[in-house]
Amino acid sequence: MSALSTEEQALVAAARGALAHAHAPYSRFAVGAALRLTDGKILTGSNFENASYGLSLCAETVAIASANAQGRLRDIAAIAVTGGPMDGGGDAVITPCGRCRQIIKEAQDMAGRPLAILCAAPSGDAVRRFDLDYLLPDAFGPANLGIGG
Ligand code: THU
């Protein structure tokens, strides 16, 4: 992958910072996400589990809902995601789960331009850059319901 820009490095650092706020006592797998908005502002999210297990919220979803709560859903330009076991021992790159891919699709289509997805290991240099169309090909989206961006 080509080297990260300074902006991309800052976004990955913010996602790594959000790992500290993961509420993940059940899986003990922390995930951090960071969004860069068009004006450079960075918003973060962390996974937020609860005792019902299945109702847990992913870090990417939390971050995107936070942008929406600030009226900024259409302004998301990039997202960085990282995660690994809270007890250490994991240095893999993770990619967004299926539901998060659909939610990123909503943000991208509302923005009307491609949203860069950076997937980074919790530490070290391993980072992969994806397009949503690669992660979620032939996706169902707002256009199928006659809704434009
Ligand atoms: N998780 C995320 O936050 N994002 C993903 O894209 C994949 C999974 C969280 C959910 C759960 O809290 C933990 O990681 C283990 O699945």
PDB file of N, CA and C and ligand atoms in Angstrom, residues 23-24 26-33 46-50 53 56-62 81-82 94-101, ligand 1:
ATOM      1  N   HIS A  23     -16.005  -0.350  25.443  1.00  0.00           N
ATOM      2  CA  HIS A  23     -16.696  -1.041  26.544  1.00  0.00           C
ATOM      3  C   HIS A  23     -16.951  -2.448  26.027  1.00  0.00           C
ATOM      4  N   ALA A  24     -16.017  -3.329  26.301  1.00  0.00           N
ATOM      5  CA  ALA A  24     -16.067  -4.673  25.715  1.00  0.00           C
ATOM      6  C   ALA A  24     -15.693  -5.742  26.750  1.00  0.00           C
ATOM      7  N   TYR A  26     -17.297  -8.317  27.513  1.00  0.00           N
ATOM      8  CA  TYR A  26     -17.788  -9.663  27.154  1.00  0.00           C
ATOM      9  C   TYR A  26     -16.859 -10.320  26.144  1.00  0.00           C
ATOM     10  N   SER A  27     -16.575  -9.619  25.074  1.00  0.00           N
ATOM     11  CA  SER A  27     -15.667 -10.197  24.068  1.00  0.00           C
ATOM     12  C   SER A  27     -14.201  -9.939  24.417  1.00  0.00           C
ATOM     13  N   ARG A  28     -13.967  -8.900  25.197  1.00  0.00           N
ATOM     14  CA  ARG A  28     -12.599  -8.427  25.464  1.00  0.00           C
ATOM     15  C   ARG A  28     -11.832  -8.187  24.157  1.00  0.00           C
ATOM     16  N   PHE A  29     -12.592  -7.713  23.168  1.00  0.00           N
ATOM     17  CA  PHE A  29     -12.013  -7.335  21.870  1.00  0.00           C
ATOM     18  C   PHE A  29     -12.339  -5.861  21.667  1.00  0.00           C
ATOM     19  N   ALA A  30     -11.344  -5.015  21.737  1.00  0.00           N
ATOM     20  CA  ALA A  30     -11.556  -3.570  21.626  1.00  0.00           C
ATOM     21  C   ALA A  30     -11.472  -3.133  20.170  1.00  0.00           C
ATOM     22  N   VAL A  31     -12.394  -2.249  19.789  1.00  0.00           N
ATOM     23  CA  VAL A  31     -12.354  -1.673  18.439  1.00  0.00           C
ATOM     24  C   VAL A  31     -12.465  -0.155  18.563  1.00  0.00           C
ATOM     25  N   GLY A  32     -11.650   0.536  17.793  1.00  0.00           N
ATOM     26  CA  GLY A  32     -11.700   1.992  17.737  1.00  0.00           C
ATOM     27  C   GLY A  32     -11.891   2.435  16.297  1.00  0.00           C
ATOM     28  N   ALA A  33     -12.685   3.476  16.116  1.00  0.00           N
ATOM     29  CA  ALA A  33     -12.912   4.030  14.778  1.00  0.00           C
ATOM     30  C   ALA A  33     -12.744   5.542  14.850  1.00  0.00           C
ATOM     31  N   SER A  46     -16.081   3.938  19.733  1.00  0.00           N
ATOM     32  CA  SER A  46     -15.515   2.717  20.306  1.00  0.00           C
ATOM     33  C   SER A  46     -16.641   1.694  20.396  1.00  0.00           C
ATOM     34  N   ASN A  47     -16.287   0.420  20.367  1.00  0.00           N
ATOM     35  CA  ASN A  47     -17.372  -0.559  20.486  1.00  0.00           C
ATOM     36  C   ASN A  47     -17.985  -0.496  21.883  1.00  0.00           C
ATOM     37  N   PHE A  48     -19.283  -0.736  21.919  1.00  0.00           N
ATOM     38  CA  PHE A  48     -20.064  -0.525  23.139  1.00  0.00           C
ATOM     39  C   PHE A  48     -20.949  -1.756  23.328  1.00  0.00           C
ATOM     40  N   GLU A  49     -20.426  -2.676  24.082  1.00  0.00           N
ATOM     41  CA  GLU A  49     -21.160  -3.937  24.291  1.00  0.00           C
ATOM     42  C   GLU A  49     -22.132  -3.801  25.455  1.00  0.00           C
ATOM     43  N   ASN A  50     -23.025  -4.767  25.549  1.00  0.00           N
ATOM     44  CA  ASN A  50     -23.897  -4.840  26.724  1.00  0.00           C
ATOM     45  C   ASN A  50     -24.215  -6.296  27.019  1.00  0.00           C
ATOM     46  N   TYR A  53     -25.307  -9.186  24.769  1.00  0.00           N
ATOM     47  CA  TYR A  53     -24.364  -9.601  23.720  1.00  0.00           C
ATOM     48  C   TYR A  53     -24.777  -9.140  22.316  1.00  0.00           C
ATOM     49  N   SER A  56     -24.881  -5.389  20.923  1.00  0.00           N
ATOM     50  CA  SER A  56     -23.677  -4.555  21.000  1.00  0.00           C
ATOM     51  C   SER A  56     -23.558  -3.641  19.780  1.00  0.00           C
ATOM     52  N   LEU A  57     -22.950  -2.513  20.001  1.00  0.00           N
ATOM     53  CA  LEU A  57     -22.732  -1.542  18.924  1.00  0.00           C
ATOM     54  C   LEU A  57     -21.260  -1.551  18.533  1.00  0.00           C
ATOM     55  N   CYS A  58     -21.010  -1.564  17.250  1.00  0.00           N
ATOM     56  CA  CYS A  58     -19.633  -1.534  16.753  1.00  0.00           C
ATOM     57  C   CYS A  58     -19.077  -0.111  16.772  1.00  0.00           C
ATOM     58  N   ALA A  59     -17.769  -0.026  16.804  1.00  0.00           N
ATOM     59  CA  ALA A  59     -17.090   1.270  16.861  1.00  0.00           C
ATOM     60  C   ALA A  59     -17.432   2.149  15.654  1.00  0.00           C
ATOM     61  N   GLU A  60     -17.451   1.553  14.458  1.00  0.00           N
ATOM     62  CA  GLU A  60     -17.718   2.341  13.242  1.00  0.00           C
ATOM     63  C   GLU A  60     -19.133   2.912  13.276  1.00  0.00           C
ATOM     64  N   THR A  61     -20.067   2.086  13.749  1.00  0.00           N
ATOM     65  CA  THR A  61     -21.462   2.525  13.820  1.00  0.00           C
ATOM     66  C   THR A  61     -21.612   3.654  14.829  1.00  0.00           C
ATOM     67  N   VAL A  62     -20.936   3.520  15.965  1.00  0.00           N
ATOM     68  CA  VAL A  62     -20.988   4.572  16.993  1.00  0.00           C
ATOM     69  C   VAL A  62     -20.434   5.878  16.420  1.00  0.00           C
ATOM     70  N   VAL A  81     -10.231   2.305  11.083  1.00  0.00           N
ATOM     71  CA  VAL A  81     -10.712   1.289  12.015  1.00  0.00           C
ATOM     72  C   VAL A  81      -9.525   0.463  12.493  1.00  0.00           C
ATOM     73  N   THR A  82      -9.530   0.143  13.775  1.00  0.00           N
ATOM     74  CA  THR A  82      -8.517  -0.761  14.308  1.00  0.00           C
ATOM     75  C   THR A  82      -9.132  -1.559  15.449  1.00  0.00           C
ATOM     76  N   ILE A  94      -8.082  -5.448  11.001  1.00  0.00           N
ATOM     77  CA  ILE A  94      -9.477  -5.899  10.902  1.00  0.00           C
ATOM     78  C   ILE A  94     -10.229  -4.983   9.939  1.00  0.00           C
ATOM     79  N   THR A  95     -11.238  -5.541   9.307  1.00  0.00           N
ATOM     80  CA  THR A  95     -12.087  -4.768   8.406  1.00  0.00           C
ATOM     81  C   THR A  95     -13.487  -4.672   9.018  1.00  0.00           C
ATOM     82  N   PRO A  96     -14.269  -3.685   8.626  1.00  0.00           N
ATOM     83  CA  PRO A  96     -15.600  -3.505   9.210  1.00  0.00           C
ATOM     84  C   PRO A  96     -16.504  -4.721   8.993  1.00  0.00           C
ATOM     85  N   CYS A  97     -17.316  -5.019   9.980  1.00  0.00           N
ATOM     86  CA  CYS A  97     -18.268  -6.131   9.881  1.00  0.00           C
ATOM     87  C   CYS A  97     -19.332  -5.796   8.829  1.00  0.00           C
ATOM     88  N   GLY A  98     -20.142  -6.763   8.514  1.00  0.00           N
ATOM     89  CA  GLY A  98     -21.145  -6.587   7.459  1.00  0.00           C
ATOM     90  C   GLY A  98     -22.118  -5.446   7.732  1.00  0.00           C
ATOM     91  N   ARG A  99     -22.612  -5.372   8.971  1.00  0.00           N
ATOM     92  CA  ARG A  99     -23.569  -4.300   9.269  1.00  0.00           C
ATOM     93  C   ARG A  99     -22.893  -2.941   9.149  1.00  0.00           C
ATOM     94  N   CYS A 100     -21.664  -2.828   9.630  1.00  0.00           N
ATOM     95  CA  CYS A 100     -20.958  -1.544   9.520  1.00  0.00           C
ATOM     96  C   CYS A 100     -20.723  -1.163   8.066  1.00  0.00           C
ATOM     97  N   ARG A 101     -20.473  -2.150   7.215  1.00  0.00           N
ATOM     98  CA  ARG A 101     -20.280  -1.840   5.786  1.00  0.00           C
ATOM     99  C   ARG A 101     -21.551  -1.196   5.220  1.00  0.00           C
TER     100      ARG A 101
HETATM  101  N1  THU B   1     -16.695  -4.955  16.374  1.00  0.00           N
HETATM  102  C1  THU B   1     -16.646  -3.656  15.987  1.00  0.00           C
HETATM  103  O1  THU B   1     -16.717  -2.734  16.802  1.00  0.00           O
HETATM  104  N2  THU B   1     -16.539  -3.396  14.658  1.00  0.00           N
HETATM  105  C2  THU B   1     -16.440  -4.339  13.679  1.00  0.00           C
HETATM  106  O2  THU B   1     -16.432  -4.001  12.515  1.00  0.00           O
HETATM  107  C3  THU B   1     -16.298  -5.751  14.057  1.00  0.00           C
HETATM  108  C4  THU B   1     -16.623  -6.085  15.457  1.00  0.00           C
HETATM  109  C5  THU B   1     -16.852  -5.255  17.792  1.00  0.00           C
HETATM  110  C6  THU B   1     -18.176  -5.860  18.178  1.00  0.00           C
HETATM  111  C7  THU B   1     -17.825  -6.556  19.465  1.00  0.00           C
HETATM  112  O3  THU B   1     -17.908  -5.603  20.521  1.00  0.00           O
HETATM  113  C8  THU B   1     -16.378  -6.960  19.287  1.00  0.00           C
HETATM  114  O4  THU B   1     -15.878  -6.193  18.206  1.00  0.00           O
HETATM  115  C9  THU B   1     -16.179  -8.441  18.989  1.00  0.00           C
HETATM  116  O5  THU B   1     -16.957  -8.837  17.915  1.00  0.00           O
END
